[in-house]
Short mmCIF file of C-alpha atoms in Angstrom, two decimals:
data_model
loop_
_atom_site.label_atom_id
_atom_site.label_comp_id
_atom_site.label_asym_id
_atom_site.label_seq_id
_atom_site.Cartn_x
_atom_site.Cartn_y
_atom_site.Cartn_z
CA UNK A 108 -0.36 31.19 20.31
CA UNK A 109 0.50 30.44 16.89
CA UNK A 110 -0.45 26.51 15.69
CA UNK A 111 -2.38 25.69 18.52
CA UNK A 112 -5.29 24.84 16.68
CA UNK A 113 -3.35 22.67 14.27
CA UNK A 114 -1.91 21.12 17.04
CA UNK A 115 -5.31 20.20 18.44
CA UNK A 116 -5.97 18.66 14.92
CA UNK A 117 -3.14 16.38 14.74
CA UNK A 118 -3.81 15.19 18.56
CA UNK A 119 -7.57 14.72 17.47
CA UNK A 120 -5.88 12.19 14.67
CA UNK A 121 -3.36 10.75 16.87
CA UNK A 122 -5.82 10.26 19.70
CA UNK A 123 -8.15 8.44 18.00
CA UNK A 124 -8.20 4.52 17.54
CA UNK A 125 -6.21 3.04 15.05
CA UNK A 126 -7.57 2.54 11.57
CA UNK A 127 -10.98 4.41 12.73
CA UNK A 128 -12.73 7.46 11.72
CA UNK A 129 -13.56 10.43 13.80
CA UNK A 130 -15.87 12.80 12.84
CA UNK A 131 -14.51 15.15 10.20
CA UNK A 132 -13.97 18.46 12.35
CA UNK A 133 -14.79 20.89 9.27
CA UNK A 134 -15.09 24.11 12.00
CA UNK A 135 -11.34 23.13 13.26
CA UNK A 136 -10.16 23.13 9.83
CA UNK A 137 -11.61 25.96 8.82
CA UNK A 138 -10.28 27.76 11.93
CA UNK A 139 -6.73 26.58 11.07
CA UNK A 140 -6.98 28.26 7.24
CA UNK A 141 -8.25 31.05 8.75
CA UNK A 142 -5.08 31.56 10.61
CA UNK A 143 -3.09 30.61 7.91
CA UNK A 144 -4.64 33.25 5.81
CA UNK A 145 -4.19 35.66 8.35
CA UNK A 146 -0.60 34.62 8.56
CA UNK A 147 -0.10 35.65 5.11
CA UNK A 148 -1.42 39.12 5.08
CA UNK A 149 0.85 39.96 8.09
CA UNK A 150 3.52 38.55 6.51
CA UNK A 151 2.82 40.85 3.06
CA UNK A 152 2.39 43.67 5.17
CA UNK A 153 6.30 43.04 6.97
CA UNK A 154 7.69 42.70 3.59
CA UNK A 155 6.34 46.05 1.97
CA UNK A 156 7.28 47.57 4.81
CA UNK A 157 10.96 46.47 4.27
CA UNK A 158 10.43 47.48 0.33
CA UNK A 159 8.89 50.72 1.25
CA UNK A 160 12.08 51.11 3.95
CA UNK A 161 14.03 50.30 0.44
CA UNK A 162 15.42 47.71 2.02
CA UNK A 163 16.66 44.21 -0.54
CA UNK A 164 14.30 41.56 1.18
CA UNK A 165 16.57 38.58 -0.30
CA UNK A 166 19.28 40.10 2.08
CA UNK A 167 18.47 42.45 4.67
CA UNK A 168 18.37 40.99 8.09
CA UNK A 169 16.53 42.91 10.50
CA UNK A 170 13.24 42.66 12.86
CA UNK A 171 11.09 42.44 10.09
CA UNK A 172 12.77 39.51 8.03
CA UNK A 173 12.35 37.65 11.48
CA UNK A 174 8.92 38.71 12.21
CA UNK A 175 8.06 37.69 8.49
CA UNK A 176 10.29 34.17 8.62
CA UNK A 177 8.04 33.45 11.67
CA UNK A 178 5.12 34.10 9.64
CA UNK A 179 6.15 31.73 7.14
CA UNK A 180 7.01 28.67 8.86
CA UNK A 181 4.14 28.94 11.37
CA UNK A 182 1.99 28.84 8.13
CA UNK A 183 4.18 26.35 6.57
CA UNK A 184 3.61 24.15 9.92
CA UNK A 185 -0.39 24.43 9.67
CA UNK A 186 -0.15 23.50 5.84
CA UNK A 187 1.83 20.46 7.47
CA UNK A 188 -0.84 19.56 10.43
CA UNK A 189 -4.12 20.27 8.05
CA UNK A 190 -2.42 17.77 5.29
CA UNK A 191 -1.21 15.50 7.96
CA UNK A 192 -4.66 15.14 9.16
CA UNK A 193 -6.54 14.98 5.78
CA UNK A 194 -3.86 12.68 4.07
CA UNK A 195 -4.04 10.27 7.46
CA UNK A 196 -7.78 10.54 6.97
CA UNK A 197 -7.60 9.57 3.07
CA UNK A 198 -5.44 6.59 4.06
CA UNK A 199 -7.77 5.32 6.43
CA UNK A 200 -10.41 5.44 3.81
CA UNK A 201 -8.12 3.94 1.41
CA UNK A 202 -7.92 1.12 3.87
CA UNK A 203 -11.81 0.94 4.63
CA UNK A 204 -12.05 -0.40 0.86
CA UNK A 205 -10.56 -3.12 1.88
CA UNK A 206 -11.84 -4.01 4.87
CA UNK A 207 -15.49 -3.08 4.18
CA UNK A 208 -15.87 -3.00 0.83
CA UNK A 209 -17.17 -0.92 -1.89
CA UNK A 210 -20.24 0.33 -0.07
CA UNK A 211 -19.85 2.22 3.29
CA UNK A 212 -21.93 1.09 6.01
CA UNK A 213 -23.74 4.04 7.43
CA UNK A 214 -22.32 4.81 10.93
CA UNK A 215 -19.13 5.51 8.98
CA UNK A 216 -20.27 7.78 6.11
CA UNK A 217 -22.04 10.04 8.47
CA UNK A 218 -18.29 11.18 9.86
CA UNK A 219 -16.65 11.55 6.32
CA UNK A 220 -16.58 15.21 5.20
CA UNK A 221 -18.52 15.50 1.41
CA UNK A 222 -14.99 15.70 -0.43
CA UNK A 223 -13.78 12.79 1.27
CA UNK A 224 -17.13 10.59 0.70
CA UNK A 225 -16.21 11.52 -3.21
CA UNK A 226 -12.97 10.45 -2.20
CA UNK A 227 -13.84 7.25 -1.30
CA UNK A 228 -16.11 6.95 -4.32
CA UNK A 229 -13.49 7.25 -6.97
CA UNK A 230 -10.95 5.71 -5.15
CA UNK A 231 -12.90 2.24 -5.28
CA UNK A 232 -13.90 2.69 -8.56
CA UNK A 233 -9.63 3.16 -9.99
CA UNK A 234 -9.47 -0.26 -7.61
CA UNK A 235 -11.86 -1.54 -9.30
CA UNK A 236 -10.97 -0.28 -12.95
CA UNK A 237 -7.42 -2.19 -12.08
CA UNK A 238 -9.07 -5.47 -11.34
CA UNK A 239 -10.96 -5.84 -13.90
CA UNK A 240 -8.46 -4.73 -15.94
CA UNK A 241 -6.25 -7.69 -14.80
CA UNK A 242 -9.36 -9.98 -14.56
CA UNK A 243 -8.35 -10.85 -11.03
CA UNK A 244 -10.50 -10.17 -8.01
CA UNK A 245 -7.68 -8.96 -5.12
CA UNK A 246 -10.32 -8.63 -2.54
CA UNK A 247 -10.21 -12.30 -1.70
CA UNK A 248 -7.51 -14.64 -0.08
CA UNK A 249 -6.47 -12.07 2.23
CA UNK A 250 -5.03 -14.45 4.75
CA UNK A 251 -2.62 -17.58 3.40
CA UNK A 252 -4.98 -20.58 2.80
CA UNK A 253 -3.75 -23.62 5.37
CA UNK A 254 -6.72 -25.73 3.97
CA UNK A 255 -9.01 -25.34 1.34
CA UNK A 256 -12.53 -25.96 3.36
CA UNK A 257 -13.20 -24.04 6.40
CA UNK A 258 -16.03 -24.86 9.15
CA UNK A 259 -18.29 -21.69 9.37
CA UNK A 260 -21.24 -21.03 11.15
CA UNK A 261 -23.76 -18.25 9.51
CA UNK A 262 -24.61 -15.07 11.65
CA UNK A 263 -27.40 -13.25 9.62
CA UNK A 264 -29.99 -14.23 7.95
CA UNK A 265 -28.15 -14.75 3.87
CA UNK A 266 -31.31 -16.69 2.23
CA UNK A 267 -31.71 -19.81 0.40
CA UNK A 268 -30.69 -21.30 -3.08
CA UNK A 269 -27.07 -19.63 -2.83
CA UNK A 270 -25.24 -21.15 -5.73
CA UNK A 271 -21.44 -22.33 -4.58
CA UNK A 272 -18.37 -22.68 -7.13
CA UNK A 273 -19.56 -25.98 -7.41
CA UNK A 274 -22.59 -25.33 -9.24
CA UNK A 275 -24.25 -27.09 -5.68
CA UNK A 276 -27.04 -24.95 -3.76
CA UNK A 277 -26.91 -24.54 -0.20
CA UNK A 278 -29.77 -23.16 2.53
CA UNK A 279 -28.00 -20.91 4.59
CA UNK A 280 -30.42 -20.78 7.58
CA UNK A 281 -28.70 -18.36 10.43
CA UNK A 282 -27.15 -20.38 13.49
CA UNK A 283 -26.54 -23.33 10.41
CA UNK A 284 -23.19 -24.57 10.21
CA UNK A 285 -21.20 -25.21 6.68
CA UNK A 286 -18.11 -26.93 5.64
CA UNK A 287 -17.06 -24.40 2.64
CA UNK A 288 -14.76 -23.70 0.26
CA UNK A 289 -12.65 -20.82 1.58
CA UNK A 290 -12.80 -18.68 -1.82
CA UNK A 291 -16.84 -19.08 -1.41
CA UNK A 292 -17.26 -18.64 1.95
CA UNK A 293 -14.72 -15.41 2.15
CA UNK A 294 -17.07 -12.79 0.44
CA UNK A 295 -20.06 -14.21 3.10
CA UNK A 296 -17.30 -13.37 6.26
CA UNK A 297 -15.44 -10.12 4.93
CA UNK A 298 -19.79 -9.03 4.97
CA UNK A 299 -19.96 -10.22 8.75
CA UNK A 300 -22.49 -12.71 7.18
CA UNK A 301 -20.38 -15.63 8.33
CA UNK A 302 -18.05 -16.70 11.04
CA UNK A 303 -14.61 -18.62 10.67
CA UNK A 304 -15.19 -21.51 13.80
CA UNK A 305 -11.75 -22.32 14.82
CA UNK A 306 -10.08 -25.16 16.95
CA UNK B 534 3.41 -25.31 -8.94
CA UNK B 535 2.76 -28.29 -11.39
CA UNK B 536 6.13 -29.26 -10.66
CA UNK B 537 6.03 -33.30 -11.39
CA UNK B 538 7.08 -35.18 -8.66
CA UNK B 539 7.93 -38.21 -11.02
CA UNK B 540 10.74 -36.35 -12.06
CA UNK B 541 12.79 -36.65 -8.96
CA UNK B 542 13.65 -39.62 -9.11
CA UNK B 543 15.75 -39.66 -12.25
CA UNK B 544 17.68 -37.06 -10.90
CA UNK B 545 20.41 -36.51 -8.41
CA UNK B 546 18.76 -34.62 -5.68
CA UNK B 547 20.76 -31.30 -5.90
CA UNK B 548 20.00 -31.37 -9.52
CA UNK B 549 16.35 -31.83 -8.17
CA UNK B 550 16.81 -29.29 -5.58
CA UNK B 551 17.62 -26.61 -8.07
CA UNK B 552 14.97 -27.37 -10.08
CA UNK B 553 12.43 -27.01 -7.33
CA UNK B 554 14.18 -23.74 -6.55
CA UNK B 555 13.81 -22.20 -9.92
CA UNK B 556 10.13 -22.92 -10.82
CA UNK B 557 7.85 -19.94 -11.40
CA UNK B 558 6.38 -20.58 -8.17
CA UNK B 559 9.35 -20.00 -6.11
CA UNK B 560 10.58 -17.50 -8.18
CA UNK B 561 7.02 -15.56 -7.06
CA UNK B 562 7.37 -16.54 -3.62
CA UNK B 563 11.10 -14.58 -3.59
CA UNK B 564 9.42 -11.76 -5.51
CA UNK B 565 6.48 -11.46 -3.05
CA UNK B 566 9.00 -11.95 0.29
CA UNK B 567 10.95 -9.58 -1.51
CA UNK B 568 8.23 -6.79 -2.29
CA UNK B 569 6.37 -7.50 1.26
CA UNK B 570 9.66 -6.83 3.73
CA UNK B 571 11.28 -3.82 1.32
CA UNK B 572 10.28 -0.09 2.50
CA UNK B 573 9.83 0.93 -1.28
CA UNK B 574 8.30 -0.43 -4.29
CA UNK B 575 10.46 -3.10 -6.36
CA UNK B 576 10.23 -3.81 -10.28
CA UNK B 577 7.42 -5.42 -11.22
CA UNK B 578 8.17 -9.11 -12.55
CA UNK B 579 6.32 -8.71 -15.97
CA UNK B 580 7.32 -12.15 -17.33
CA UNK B 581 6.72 -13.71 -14.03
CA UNK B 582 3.44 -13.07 -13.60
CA UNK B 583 2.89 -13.51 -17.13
CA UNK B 584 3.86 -17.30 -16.86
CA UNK B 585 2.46 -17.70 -13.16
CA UNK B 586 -1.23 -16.23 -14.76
CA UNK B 587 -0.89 -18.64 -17.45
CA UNK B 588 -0.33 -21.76 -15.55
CA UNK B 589 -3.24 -20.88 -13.01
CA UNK B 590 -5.76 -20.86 -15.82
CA UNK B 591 -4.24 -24.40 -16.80
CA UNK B 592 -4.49 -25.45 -13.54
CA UNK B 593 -8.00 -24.26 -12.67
CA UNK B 594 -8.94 -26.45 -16.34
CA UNK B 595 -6.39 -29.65 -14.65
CA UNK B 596 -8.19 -29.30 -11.94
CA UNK B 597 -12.15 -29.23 -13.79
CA UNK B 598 -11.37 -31.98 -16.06
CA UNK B 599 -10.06 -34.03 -12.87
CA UNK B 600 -13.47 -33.50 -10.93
CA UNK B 601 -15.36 -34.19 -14.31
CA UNK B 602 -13.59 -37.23 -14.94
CA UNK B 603 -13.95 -38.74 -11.27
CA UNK B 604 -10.50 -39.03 -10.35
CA UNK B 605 -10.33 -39.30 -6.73
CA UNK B 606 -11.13 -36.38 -4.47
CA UNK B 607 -7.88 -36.49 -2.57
CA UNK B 608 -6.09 -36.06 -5.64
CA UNK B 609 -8.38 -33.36 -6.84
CA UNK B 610 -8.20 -31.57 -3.52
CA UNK B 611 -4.48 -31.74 -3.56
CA UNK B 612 -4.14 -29.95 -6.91
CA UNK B 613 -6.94 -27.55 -5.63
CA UNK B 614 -4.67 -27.31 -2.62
CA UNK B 615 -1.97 -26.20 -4.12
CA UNK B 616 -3.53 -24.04 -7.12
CA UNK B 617 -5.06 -21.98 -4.14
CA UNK B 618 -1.06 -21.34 -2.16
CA UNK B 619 -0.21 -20.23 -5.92
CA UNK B 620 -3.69 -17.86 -6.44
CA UNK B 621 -2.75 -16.78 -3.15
CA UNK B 622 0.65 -15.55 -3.59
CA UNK B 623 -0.21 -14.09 -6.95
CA UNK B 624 -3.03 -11.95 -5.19
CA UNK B 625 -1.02 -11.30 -2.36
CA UNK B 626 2.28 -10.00 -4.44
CA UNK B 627 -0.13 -7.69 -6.46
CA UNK B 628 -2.27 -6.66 -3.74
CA UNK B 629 1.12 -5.45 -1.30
CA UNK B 630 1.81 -3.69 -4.31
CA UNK B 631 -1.17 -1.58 -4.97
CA UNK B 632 -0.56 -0.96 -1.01
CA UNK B 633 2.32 0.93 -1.40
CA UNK B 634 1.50 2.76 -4.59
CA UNK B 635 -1.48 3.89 -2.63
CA UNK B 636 0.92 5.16 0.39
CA UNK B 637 3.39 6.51 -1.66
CA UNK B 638 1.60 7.74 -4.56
CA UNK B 639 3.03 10.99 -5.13
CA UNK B 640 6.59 10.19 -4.50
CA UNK B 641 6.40 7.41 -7.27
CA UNK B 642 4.14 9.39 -9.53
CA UNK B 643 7.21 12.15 -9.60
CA UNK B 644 10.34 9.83 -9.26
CA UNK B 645 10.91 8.34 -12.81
CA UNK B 646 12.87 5.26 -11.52
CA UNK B 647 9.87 4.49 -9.28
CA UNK B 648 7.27 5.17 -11.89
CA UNK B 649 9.57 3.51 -14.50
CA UNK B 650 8.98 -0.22 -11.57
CA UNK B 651 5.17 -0.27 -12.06
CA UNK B 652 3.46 -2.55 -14.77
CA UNK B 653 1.17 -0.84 -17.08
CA UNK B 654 -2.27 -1.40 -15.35
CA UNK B 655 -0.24 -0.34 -11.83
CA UNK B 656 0.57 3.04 -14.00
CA UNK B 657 -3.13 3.80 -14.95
CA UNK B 658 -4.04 2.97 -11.36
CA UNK B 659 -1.77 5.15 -9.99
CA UNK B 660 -2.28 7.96 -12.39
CA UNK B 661 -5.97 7.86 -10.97
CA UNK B 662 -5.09 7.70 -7.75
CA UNK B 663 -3.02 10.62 -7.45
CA UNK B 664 -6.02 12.59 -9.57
CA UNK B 665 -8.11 11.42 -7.09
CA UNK B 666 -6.35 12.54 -3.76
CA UNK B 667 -5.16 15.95 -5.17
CA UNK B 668 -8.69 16.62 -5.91
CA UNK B 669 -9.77 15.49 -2.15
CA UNK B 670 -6.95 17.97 -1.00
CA UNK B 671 -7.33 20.39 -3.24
CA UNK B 672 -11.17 21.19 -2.01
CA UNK B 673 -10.15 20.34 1.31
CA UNK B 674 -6.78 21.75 2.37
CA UNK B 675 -5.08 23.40 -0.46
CA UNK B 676 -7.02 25.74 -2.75
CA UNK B 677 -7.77 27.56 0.54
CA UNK B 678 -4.20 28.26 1.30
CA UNK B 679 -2.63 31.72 0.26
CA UNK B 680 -1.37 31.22 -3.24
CA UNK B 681 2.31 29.90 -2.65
CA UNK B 682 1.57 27.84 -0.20
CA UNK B 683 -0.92 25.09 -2.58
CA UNK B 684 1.53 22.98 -3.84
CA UNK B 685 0.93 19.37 -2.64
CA UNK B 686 4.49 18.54 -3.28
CA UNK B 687 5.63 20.99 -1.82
CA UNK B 688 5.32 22.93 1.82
CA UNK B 689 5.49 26.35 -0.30
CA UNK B 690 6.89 27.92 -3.23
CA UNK B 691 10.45 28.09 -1.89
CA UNK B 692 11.33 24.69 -0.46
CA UNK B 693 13.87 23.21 -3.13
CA UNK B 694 12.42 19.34 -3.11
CA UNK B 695 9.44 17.75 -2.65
CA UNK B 696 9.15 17.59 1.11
CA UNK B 697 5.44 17.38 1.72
CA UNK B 698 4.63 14.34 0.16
CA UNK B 699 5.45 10.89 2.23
CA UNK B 700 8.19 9.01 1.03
CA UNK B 701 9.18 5.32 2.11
CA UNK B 702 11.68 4.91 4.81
CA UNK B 703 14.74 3.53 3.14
CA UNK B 704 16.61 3.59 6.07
CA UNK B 705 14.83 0.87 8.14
CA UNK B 706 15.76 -2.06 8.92
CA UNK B 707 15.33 -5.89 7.09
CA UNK B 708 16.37 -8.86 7.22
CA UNK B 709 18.25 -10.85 4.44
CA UNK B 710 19.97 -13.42 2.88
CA UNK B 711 22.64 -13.58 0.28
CA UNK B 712 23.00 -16.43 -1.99
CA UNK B 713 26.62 -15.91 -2.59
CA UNK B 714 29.75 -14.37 -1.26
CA UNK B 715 29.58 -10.34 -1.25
CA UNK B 716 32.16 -8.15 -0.03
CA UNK B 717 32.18 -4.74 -0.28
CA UNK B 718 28.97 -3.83 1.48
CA UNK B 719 29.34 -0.26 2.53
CA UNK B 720 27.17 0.44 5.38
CA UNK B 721 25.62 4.35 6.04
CA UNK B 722 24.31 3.81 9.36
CA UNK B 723 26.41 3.61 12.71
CA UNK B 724 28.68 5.96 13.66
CA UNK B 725 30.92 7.64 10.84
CA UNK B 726 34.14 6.19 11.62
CA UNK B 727 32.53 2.28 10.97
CA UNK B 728 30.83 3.50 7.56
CA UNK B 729 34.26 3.39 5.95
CA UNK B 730 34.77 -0.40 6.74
CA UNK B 731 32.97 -2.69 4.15
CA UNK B 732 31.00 -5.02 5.22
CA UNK B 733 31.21 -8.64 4.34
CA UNK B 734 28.13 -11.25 3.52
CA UNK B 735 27.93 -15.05 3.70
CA UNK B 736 26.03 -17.00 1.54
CA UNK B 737 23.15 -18.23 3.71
CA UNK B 738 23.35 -16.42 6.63
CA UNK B 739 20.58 -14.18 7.85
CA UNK B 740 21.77 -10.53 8.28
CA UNK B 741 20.06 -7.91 10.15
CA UNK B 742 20.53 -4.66 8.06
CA UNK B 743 20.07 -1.29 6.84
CA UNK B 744 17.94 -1.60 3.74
CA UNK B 745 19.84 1.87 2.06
CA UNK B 746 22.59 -0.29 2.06
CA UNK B 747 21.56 -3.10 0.34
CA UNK B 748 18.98 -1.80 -1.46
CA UNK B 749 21.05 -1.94 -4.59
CA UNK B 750 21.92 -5.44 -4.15
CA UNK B 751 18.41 -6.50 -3.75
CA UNK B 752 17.64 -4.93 -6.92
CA UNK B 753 20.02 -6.58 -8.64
CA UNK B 754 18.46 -10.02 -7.33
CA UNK B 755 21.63 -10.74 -5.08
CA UNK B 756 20.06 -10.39 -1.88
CA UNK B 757 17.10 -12.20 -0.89
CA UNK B 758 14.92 -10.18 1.89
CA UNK B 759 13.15 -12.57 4.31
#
């Protein structure tokens, strides 16, 4: 049946988790163009048949202006499900820059398709371009500051001689616990380097 | 921010009131409530944030030449206190922006009264961004599509508008405040028999509405979204 398979593309999207990647599904994709292409050619075909008939295509309403009009808008609904599912894709990537950061952690890159690991690339790098062309780093103070010290305890291992805003040094040995500045411990906990201890 | 206390007590306290409601920092805090609850990108406050950047930098030296010094930490950590709420809101206002030029990035790039909102650095960002994405799409998605079908802002060659790229929903719903009396509010949701009565606002009160409707009056800096 017509648009199955971009159906089955749009459910692997909505399926998912929110915010997460799945792997890229390049074969599904492909599948879907295929169609579309195929789409096309039987569409041609219906509307030199109607010239050939000498029949004004603008106008004439019969079988074959249906048959083609199907053609079109199943096409113009896989255009719809492929670009709904590589758009929703690019926005989660857009997102990933701020959550994770320049630099994709592995488990992640493996699912991105080639274009979309470019994507991701230059994407960064306009983000970047912008802040430093406004000398302001947005990545920081994502949540409203209550106070400006927070209690954190360090996860992983982030070594000694750390220089704070202070122009202090501190030994982060894993398991310690610090009472930080927020701005300088945020870049340690948006790396899962650091915990927030609440309450 | 940096708003002297000292002052308030030489004058009367609505004259004090409308002082405190008119410093840059509230004036950012209305433009970033403003930007965060509408569907669609607002102008961008050019002087604001022109003035806000400026006083940050003398704050951040205010607050240096105070730890220097020796002045008591309290004091120090109250100025640092309140230099971060103002850092904060000034990241937070851009950052909500960038959001949405990253959703909507096509739809602004070809609207000119969208385009026209951004500040300059937003426009090169944006430019890039939509360079970006139509490459991704391009190799992906479109450049395999029969020939009048590759149009990203368009489903094909005969559609009449845009209609493939994603545009903000202007008919949702937000909540507001108006600081005067407005009449004359015509609403276009409902059923079509109540969208010829005009609807009324009170200063003050909160209003649950369709943001089409008062999306000119929020604009025009009538309206206060909350």
């Amino acid at each position: 049946m017509y648009g199955r398979k971009a159906c089955q593309l749009v459910k692997e999207l909505a399926s998912g988790e929110k915010g997460q990647l799945t792997l890229f599904n390049i074969d599904l994709i492909d599948q879907v163009i295929a169609e579309c292409s195929q789409h096309h050619l039987e569409l041609q075909s219906l509307i030199r048949k109607m010239q050939e008939q000498g029949l004004d295509v603008q106008t004439s309403r019969n079988a074959d202006h249906y048959g083609a009009l199907i053609h079109h808008l199943a096409l113009v609904r896989n255009k719809r499900c492929l670009m709904a599912y590589v758009h929703n894709r690019a926005e989660v990537i857009q997102s990933l820059i701020w959550k994770v950061g320049p630099i994709l952690p592995q488990q992640i890159e493996e699912r991105l398709s080639h274009s979309e690991e470019e994507y991701f690339k230059k994407h960064s790098s306009a983000l970047k371009s912008y802040m430093s062309r406004l000398e302001l780093d947005l990545t920081v103070d994502m949540v409203p500051p209550k106070d400006p010290y927070i209690q954190v305890r360090v996860i992983d291992d982030i070594g000694e001689g750390i220089v704070l805003s202070d122009d202090k040094t501190a030994n982060f040995a894993p398991h310690s616990m610090h009472f930080l500045k927020r701005t300088d411990a945020e870049q340690f906990i948006s790396r899962g380097l650091m915990e927030e201890l609440t309450g | 921010m940096a708003s002297n206390p000292m002052d308030s007590s030489t004058l009367p306290t609505d004259d004090y009131e409308t002082l405190i409601s008119t410093t840059d920092v509230e004036l950012l805090k209305r433009a970033w409530r403003n930007e965060k609850a509408a569907p669609e990108i607002l102008q961008f406050e050019t002087d604001l944030i022109q003035r806000i950047r400026e006083q940050i930098l003398l704050m951040d030296e205010t607050v240096e030449e105070f730890t220097s010094s020796g002045i008591d930490p309290l004091t120090v950590s109250l100025y640092q206190m309140d230099l971060d709420r103002s850092q904060f809101l000034l990241r937070s206002y851009l950052r909500i922006r960038i959001q949405k030029i990253e959703k909507y990035m096509f739809h602004i790039e070809s609207t000119d009264e969208l385009w026209n909102r951004l500040s300059r650095e937003e426009k090169n960002f944006a430019r890039r961004c939509t360079d970006d994405l139509k490459r991704h799409l391009d190799e992906t998605v479109l450049s395999k599509l029969p020939d009048n079908y590759q149009s990203v802002q368009k489903q094909s060659v005969i559609s009449e508008d845009d209609d493939m790229v994603p545009k903000p929903q202007l008919d949702t719903f937000v909540v507001c405040r108006s600081k005067e009396y407005l009449t004359g509010i015509q609403l276009e949701d409902g059923p079509v028999d109540d969208r010829s009565k005009l609807f009324e606002m009170e200063p003050g009160v909160l209003y649950f509405i369709c943001y089409k409707s008062i999306k000119a009056l929020v604009e025009s800096g009538k309206i206060d979204l909350v």
